[in-house]
Short mmCIF file of C-alpha atoms in Angstrom, two decimals:
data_model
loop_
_atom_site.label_atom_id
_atom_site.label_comp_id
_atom_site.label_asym_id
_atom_site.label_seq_id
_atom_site.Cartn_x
_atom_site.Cartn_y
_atom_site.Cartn_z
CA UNK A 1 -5.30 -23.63 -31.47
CA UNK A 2 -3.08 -22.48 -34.61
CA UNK A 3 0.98 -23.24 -34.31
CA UNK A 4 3.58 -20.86 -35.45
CA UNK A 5 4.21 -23.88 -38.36
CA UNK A 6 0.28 -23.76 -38.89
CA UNK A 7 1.10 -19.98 -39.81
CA UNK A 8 4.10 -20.76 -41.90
CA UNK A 9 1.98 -23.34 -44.43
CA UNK A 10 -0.56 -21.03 -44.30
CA UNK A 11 1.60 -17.96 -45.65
CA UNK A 12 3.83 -20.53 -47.63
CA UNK A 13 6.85 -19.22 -45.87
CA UNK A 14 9.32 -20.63 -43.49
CA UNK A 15 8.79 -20.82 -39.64
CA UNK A 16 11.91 -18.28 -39.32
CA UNK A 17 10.11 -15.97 -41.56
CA UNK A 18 6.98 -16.37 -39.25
CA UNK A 19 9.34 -15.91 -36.08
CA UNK A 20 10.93 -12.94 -37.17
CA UNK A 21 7.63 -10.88 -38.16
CA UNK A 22 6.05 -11.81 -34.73
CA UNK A 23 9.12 -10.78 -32.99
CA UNK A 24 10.99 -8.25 -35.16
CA UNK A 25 13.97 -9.83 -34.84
CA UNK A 26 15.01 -9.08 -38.71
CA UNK A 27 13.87 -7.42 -41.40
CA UNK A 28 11.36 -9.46 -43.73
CA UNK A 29 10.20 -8.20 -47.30
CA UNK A 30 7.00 -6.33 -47.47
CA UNK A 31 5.03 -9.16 -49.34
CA UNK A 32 6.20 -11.90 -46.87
CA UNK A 33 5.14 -9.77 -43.96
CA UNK A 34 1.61 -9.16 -45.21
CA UNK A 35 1.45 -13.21 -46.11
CA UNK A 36 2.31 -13.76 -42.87
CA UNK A 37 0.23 -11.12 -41.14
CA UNK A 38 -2.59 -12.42 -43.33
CA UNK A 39 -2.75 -15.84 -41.86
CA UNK A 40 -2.15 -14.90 -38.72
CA UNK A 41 -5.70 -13.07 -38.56
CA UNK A 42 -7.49 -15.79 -40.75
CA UNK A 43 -6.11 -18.79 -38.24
CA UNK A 44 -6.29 -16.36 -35.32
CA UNK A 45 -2.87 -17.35 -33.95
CA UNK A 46 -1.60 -16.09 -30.52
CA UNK A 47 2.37 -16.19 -30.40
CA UNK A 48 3.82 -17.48 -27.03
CA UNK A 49 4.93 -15.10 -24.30
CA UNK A 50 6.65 -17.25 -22.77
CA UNK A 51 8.74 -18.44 -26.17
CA UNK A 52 9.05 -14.46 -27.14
CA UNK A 53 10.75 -14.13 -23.01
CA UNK A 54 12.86 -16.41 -23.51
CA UNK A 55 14.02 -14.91 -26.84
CA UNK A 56 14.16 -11.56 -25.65
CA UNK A 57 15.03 -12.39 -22.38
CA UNK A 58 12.24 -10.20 -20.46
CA UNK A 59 8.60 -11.00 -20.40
CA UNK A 60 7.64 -6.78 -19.77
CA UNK A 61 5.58 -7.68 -16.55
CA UNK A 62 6.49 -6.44 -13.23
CA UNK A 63 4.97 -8.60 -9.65
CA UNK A 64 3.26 -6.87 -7.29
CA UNK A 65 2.63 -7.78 -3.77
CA UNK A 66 -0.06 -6.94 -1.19
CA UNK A 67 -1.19 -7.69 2.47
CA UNK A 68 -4.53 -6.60 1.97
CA UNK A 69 -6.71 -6.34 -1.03
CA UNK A 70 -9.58 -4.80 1.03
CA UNK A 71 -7.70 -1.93 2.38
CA UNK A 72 -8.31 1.10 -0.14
CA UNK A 73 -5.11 2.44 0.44
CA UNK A 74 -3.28 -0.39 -0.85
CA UNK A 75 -5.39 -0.48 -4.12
CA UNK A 76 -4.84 3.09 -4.53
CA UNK A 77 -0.58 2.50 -4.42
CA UNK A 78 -1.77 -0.24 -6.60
CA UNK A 79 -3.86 1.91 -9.65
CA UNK A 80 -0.45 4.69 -9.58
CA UNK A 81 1.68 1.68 -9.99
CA UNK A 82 -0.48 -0.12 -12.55
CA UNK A 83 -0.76 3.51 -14.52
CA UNK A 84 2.45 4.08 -15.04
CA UNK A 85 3.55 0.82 -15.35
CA UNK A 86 0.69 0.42 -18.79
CA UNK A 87 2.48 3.55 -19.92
CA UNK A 88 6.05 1.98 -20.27
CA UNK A 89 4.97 -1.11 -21.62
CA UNK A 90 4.86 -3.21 -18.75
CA UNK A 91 2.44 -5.29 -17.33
CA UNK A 92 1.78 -6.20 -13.51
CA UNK A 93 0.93 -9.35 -11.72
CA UNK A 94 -0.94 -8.33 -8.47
CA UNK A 95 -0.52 -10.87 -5.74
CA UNK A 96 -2.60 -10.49 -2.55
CA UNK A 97 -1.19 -12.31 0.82
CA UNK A 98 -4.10 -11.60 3.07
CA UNK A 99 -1.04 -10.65 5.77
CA UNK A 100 0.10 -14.54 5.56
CA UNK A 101 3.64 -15.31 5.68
CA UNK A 102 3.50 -18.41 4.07
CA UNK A 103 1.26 -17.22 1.22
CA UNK A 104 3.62 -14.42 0.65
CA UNK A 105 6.50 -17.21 -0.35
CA UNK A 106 4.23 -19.23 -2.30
CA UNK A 107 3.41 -15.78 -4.19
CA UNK A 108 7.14 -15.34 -5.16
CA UNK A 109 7.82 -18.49 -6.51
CA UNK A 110 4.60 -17.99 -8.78
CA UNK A 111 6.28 -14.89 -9.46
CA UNK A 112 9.62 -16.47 -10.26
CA UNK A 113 8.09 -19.18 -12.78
CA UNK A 114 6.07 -16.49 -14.09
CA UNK A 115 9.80 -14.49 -14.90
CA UNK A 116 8.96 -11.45 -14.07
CA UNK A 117 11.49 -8.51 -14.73
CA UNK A 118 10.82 -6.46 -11.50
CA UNK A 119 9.10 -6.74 -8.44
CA UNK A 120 7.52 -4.25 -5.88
CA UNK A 121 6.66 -5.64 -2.60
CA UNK A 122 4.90 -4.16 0.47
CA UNK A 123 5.77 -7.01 2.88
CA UNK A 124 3.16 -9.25 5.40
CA UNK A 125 4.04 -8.61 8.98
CA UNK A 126 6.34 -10.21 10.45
CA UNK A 127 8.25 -12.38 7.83
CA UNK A 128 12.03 -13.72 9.00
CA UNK A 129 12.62 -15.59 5.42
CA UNK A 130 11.87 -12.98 3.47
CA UNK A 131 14.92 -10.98 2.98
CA UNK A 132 16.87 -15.04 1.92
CA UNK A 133 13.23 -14.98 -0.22
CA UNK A 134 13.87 -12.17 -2.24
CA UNK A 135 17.46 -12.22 -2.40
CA UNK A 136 17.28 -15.84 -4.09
CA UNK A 137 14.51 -14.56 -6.51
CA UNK A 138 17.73 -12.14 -8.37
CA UNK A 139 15.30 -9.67 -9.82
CA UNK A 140 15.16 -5.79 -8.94
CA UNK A 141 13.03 -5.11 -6.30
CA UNK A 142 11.53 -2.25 -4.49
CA UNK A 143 10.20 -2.01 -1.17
CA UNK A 144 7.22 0.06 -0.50
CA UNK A 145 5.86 1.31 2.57
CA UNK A 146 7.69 -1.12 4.85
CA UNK A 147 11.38 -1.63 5.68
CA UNK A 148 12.54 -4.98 5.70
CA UNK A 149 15.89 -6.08 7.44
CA UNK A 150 18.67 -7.32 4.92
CA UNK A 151 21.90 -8.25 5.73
CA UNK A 152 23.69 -7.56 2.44
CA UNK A 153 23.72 -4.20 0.94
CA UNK A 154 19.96 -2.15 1.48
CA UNK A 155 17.60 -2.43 -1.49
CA UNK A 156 15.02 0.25 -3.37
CA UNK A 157 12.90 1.57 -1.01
CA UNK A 158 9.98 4.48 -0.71
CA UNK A 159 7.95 5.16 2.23
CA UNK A 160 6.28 7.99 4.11
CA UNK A 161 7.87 9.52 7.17
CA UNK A 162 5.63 7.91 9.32
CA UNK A 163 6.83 8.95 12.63
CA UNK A 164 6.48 12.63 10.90
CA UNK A 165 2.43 11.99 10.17
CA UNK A 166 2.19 11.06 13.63
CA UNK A 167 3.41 14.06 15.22
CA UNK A 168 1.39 15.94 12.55
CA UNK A 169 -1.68 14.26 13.87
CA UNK A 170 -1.06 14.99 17.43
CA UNK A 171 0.20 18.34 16.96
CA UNK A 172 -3.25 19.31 15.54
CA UNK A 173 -5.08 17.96 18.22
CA UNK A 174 -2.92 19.48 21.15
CA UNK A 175 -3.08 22.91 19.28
CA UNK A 176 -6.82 22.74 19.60
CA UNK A 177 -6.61 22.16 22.92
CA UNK A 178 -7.09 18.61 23.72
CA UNK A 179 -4.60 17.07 26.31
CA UNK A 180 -5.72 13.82 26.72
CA UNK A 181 -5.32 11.81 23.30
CA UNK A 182 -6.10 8.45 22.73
CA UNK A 183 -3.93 6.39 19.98
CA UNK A 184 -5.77 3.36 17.92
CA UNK A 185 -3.18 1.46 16.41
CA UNK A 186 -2.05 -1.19 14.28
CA UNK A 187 -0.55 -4.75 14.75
CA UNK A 188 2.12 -4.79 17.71
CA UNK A 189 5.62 -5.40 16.18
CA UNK A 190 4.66 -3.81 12.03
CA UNK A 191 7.02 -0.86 11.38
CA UNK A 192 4.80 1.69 10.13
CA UNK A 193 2.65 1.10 13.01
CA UNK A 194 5.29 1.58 15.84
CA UNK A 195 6.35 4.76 14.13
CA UNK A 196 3.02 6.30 14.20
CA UNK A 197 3.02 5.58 17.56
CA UNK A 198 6.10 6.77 18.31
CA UNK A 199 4.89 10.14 17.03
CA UNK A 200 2.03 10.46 19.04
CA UNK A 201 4.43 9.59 21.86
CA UNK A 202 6.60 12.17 20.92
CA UNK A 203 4.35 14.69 20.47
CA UNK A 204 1.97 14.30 23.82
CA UNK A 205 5.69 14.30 26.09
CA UNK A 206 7.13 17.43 24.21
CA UNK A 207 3.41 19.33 25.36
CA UNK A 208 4.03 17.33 28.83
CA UNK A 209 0.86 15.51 28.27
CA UNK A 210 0.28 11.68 29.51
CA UNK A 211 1.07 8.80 26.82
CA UNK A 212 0.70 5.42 28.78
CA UNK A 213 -0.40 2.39 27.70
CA UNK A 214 -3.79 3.44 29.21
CA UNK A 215 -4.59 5.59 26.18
CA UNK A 216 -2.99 3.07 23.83
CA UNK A 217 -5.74 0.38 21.91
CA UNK A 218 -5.27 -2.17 19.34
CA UNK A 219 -7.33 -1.83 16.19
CA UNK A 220 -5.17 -4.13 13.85
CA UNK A 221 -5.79 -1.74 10.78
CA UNK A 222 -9.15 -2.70 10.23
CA UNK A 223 -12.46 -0.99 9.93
CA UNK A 224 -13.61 -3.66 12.39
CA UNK A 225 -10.60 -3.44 14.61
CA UNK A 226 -11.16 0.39 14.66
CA UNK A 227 -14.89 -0.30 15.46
CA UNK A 228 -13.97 -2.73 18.25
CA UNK A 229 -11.02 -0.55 19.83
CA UNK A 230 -13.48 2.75 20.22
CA UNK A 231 -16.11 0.54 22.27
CA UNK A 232 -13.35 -0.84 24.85
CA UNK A 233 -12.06 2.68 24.87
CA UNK A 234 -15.30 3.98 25.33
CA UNK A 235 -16.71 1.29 27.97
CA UNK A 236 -13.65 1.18 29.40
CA UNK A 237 -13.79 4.89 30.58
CA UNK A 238 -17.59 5.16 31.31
CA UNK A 239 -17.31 4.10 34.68
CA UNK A 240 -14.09 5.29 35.10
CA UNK A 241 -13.05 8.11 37.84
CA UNK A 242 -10.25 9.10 35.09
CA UNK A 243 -10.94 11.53 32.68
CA UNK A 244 -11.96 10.01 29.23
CA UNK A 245 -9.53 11.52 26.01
CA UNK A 246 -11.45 13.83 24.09
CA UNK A 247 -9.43 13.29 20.97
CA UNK A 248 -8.09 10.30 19.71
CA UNK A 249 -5.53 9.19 16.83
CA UNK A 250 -6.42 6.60 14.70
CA UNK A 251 -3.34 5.00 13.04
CA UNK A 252 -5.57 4.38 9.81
CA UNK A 253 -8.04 5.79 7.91
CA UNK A 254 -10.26 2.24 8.11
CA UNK A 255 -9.88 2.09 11.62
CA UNK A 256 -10.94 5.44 11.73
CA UNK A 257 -13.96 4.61 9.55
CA UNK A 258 -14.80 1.74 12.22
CA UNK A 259 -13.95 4.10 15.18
CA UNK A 260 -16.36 6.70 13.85
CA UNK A 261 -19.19 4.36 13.49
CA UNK A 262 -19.02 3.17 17.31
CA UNK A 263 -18.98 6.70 18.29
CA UNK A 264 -22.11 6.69 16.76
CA UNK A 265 -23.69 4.41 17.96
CA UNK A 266 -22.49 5.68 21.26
CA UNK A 267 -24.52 8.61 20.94
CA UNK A 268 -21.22 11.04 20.83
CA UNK A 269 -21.19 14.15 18.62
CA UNK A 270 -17.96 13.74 16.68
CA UNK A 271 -15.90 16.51 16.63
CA UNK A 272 -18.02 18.34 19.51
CA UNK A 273 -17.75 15.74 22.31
CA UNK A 274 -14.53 13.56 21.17
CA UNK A 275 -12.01 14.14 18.00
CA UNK A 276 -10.89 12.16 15.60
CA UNK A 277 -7.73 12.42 13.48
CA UNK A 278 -7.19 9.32 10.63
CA UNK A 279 -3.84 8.28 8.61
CA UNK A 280 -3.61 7.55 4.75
CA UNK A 281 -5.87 9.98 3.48
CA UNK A 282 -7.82 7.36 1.58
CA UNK A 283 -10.39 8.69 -1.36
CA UNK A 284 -13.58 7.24 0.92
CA UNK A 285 -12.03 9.99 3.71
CA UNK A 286 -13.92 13.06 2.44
CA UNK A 287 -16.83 10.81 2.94
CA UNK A 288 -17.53 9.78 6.19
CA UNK A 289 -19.88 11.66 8.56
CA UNK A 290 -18.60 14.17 9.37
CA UNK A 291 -15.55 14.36 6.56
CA UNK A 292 -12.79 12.47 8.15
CA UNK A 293 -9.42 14.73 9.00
CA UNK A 294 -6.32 12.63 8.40
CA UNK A 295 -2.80 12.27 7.84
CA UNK A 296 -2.09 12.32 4.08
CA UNK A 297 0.16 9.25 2.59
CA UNK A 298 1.35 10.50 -1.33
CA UNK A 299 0.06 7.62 -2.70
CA UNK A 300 0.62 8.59 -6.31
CA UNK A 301 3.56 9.38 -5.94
CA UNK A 302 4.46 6.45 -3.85
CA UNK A 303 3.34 4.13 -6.93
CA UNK A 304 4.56 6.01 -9.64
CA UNK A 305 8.26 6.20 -7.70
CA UNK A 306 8.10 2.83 -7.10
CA UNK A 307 7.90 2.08 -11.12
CA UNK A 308 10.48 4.47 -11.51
CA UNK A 309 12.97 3.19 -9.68
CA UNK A 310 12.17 -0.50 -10.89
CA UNK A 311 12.84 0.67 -14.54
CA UNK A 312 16.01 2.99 -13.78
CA UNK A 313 17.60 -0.95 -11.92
CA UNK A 314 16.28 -2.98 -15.18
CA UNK A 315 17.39 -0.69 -17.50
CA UNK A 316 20.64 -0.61 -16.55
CA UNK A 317 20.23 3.21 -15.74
CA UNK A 318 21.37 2.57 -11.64
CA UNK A 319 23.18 -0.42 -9.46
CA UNK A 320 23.65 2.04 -6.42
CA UNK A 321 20.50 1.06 -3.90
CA UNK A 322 18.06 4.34 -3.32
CA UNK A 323 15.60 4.99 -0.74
CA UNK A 324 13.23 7.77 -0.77
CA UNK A 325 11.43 9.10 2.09
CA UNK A 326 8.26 11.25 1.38
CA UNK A 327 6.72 13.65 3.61
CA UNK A 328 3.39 13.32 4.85
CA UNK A 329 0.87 16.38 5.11
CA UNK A 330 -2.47 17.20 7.18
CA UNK A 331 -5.86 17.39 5.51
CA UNK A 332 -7.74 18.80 8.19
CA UNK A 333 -11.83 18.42 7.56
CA UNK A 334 -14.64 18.08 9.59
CA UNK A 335 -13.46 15.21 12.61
CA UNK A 336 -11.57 17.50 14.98
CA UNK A 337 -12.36 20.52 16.45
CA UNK A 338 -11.65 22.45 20.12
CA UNK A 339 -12.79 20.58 23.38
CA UNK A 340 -16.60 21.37 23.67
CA UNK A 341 -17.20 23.83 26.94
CA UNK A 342 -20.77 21.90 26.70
CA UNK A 343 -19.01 18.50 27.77
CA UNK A 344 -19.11 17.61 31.76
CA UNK A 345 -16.01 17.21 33.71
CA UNK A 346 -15.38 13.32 33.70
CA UNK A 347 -13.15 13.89 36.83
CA UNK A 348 -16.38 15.41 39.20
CA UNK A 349 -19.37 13.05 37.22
CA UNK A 350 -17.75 10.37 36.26
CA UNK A 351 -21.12 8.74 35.55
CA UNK A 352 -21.28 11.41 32.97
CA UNK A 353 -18.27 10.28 30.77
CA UNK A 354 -18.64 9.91 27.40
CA UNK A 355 -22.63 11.06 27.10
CA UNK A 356 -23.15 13.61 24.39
#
C-alpha cells in the first residue's frame, strides 16, 4: 500500500506539499498540485482518516445506535437519518445492540475510538450506566424515541407523544363501538411502552369502560410476541363465561403483524369478528391482510430532526439542551371496523367465543 512519502518521490515534491493538497490546508501552485494528484492515481494512494481527524479535529461521521435491527421501524428512523446525514457530509456508524445492555457499552467505546463527532442513540431497555456512559463519551448526543434519566442538565431529545397515539388508538375503537379492548404490549418497565398503555388506560376509563390487567398481554414488540399474546388472549377467553374484547390495541405494528396471523389461524374474520389497531405505521402496514390501521410515528421527520439538532450542537450553532415532541396521527385502513351484529353473545354461549 502507497505512503504519503511514496507520493512525495513520486511527484518529486515534499511530504508537506503532498499533505497540504490532500487536505487543503494551504494553497499549492497549480503544477505541484497536478504532480501530486498525478501520482496519487498512478500509485493509487488512500490518505488516512484517521491522520486527516486528527488534523482537522473531526472525522465527519456521526454513531448511531439501535435495539433492534429487525424491527422495520427502526431501519426506517435509520434511512431519514442516514439521508440527511450523506447530504451534509457526514457519515454514520450504525451499531445494533440486539436490546443488550452490555453490548450497548461495548458499542460506545467502539464509537469513542472510532471519534465520532455526534451520536444519536435510541437506548436498550433498561440500562442504569448509561446516562455515566454517555456523559463520559463528551460528544453531542441526541436521544431518540426514548427518555433516559440524567442527573445533570437534560440532553437533545425527539420522540412521539406516545401516550397521545395511544388514546388515538383507543378513541377509534370506542367510537366504533367496541367497549371491551384488549391492549398487546411491549416489555414491562420500557418508556414508550408504559405510555401507550397509559393511553389506552386513559382512554377506556374516560368512556367508563373496564381496563384491568385481564385485558392487558405481553407481546415484547415482536412479530412473534404479538403472535404468541393473540393465542393466550384468544384461548384464554374461549372457555371463558366473560365476554371476549372485540377490539384489541397492539402497541406495535410487528406485534400487530404476529397478532393478525394467529387470528388467522383462529379462523376469525378480522375486522368483522375482532379489531385490530397497530402503532408505528411501518411501510409493510398497508400490506397485511386486511391493510393494517395504526398509529402513525413521523419517522422522517424523527431522523431528519435528529441530524439537525446533532449539527446545530457541533457546529457551535446551540449549547441550550432541546427536546422536541412530535405528534402522532391515525391511519385508519382496513383492521377495524363496528362490532359485527353477526357475532354471538360470549356472555349467553360462552362456548361460542371467539368462532367466526
Amino acid at each position: 500500500m502507497a505512503t504519503i512519502k511514496d507520493v512525495a518521490r513520486h511527484a518529486e515534491v515534499s511530504v508537506t506539499t503532498v499533505s497540504h493538497v490532500v487536505n487543503g490546508t494551504r494553497h499549492v501552485s497549480a503544477e505541484g498540485r497536478e504532480r501530486v494528484e498525478q501520482a496519487i492515481r498512478a500509485l493509487g494512494y488512500v490518505p488516512s482518516a484517521i491522520a486527516r481527524s486528527l488534523k482537522r479535529n473531526n472525522t465527519r461521521t456521526l454513531g448511531m445506535l439501535i435495539p433492534n435491527s429487525s424491527n422495520p421501524y427502526f431501519a426506517e428512523i435509520v434511512h431519514a437519518v442516514e439521508d440527511r446525514a450523506f447530504g451534509a457530509g457526514y457519515n454514520v456508524i450504525l451499531c445494533n445492540t440486539n436490546d443488550e445492555p452490555h453490548r450497548q457499552g461495548s458499542y460506545l467505546q467502539v464509537l469513542a475510538e472510532r471519534r465520532i463527532d455526534g451520536l444519536i442513540v435510541v437506548s436498550t431497555g433498561q440500562d442504569a450506566t448509561l446516562p455515566t456512559q454517555l456523559a463520559g463519551l463528551q460528544v453531542p448526543t441526541v436521544l431518540v424515541d426514548r427518555e433516559v434519566e440524567i442527573d445533570e442538565q437534560p440532553g437533545d431529545l425527539v420522540e412521539t407523544a406516545h401516550m397521545q397515539g395511544g388514546l388515538l388508538a383507543t378513541q377509534h375503537l370506542l367510537a366504533l363501538g367496541h367497549r371491551r379492548i384488549a391492549c398487546i404490549h411491549g416489555p414491562a418497565g420500557l418508556r414508550p411502552s408504559e405510555q401507550r398503555i397509559a393511553g389506552w388506560r386513559s382512554a377506556l376509563a374516560a368512556a367508563g369502560c373496564e381496563h384491568g390487567d385481564a385485558l392487558l398481554w405481553n407481546g415484547h414488540f415482536t412479530s412473534q410476541g404479538g403472535h404468541d399474546a393473540m393465542q393466550a388472549m384468544l384461548a384464554a377467553h374461549a372457555d371463558a363465561a366473560s365476554a371476549p374484547p372485540t377490539a384489541v390495541f397492539v402497541c406495535n405494528d410487528l406485534m400487530a403483524m404476529g397478532a393478525l396471523c394467529a387470528a388467522h389461524e383462529r379462523g376469525l374474520r378480522v375486522p368483522e369478528s375482532l379489531a385490530l389497531v397497530g402503532f408505528d405505521d411501518i411501510e409493510l402496514a398497508a400490506f397485511t391482510s386486511p391493510p393494517l390501521t395504526t398509529v402513525a410515528q413521523p419517522k422522517l421527520r424523527i431522523g431528519a430532526l435528529a441530524v439537525e439538532m446533532l449539527l446545530e450542537r457541533i457546529d457551535g450553532r446551540r449549547q441550550a439542551a432541546r427536546q422536541v415532541m412530535l405528534q402522532p396521527e391515525l391511519r385508519v385502513r382496513a383492521s377495524t371496523a363496528a362490532p359485527s351484529a353477526d357475532v354471538p353473545d360470549p356472555a349467553s354461549s360462552p362456548s361460542l367465543a371467539f368462532r367466526p
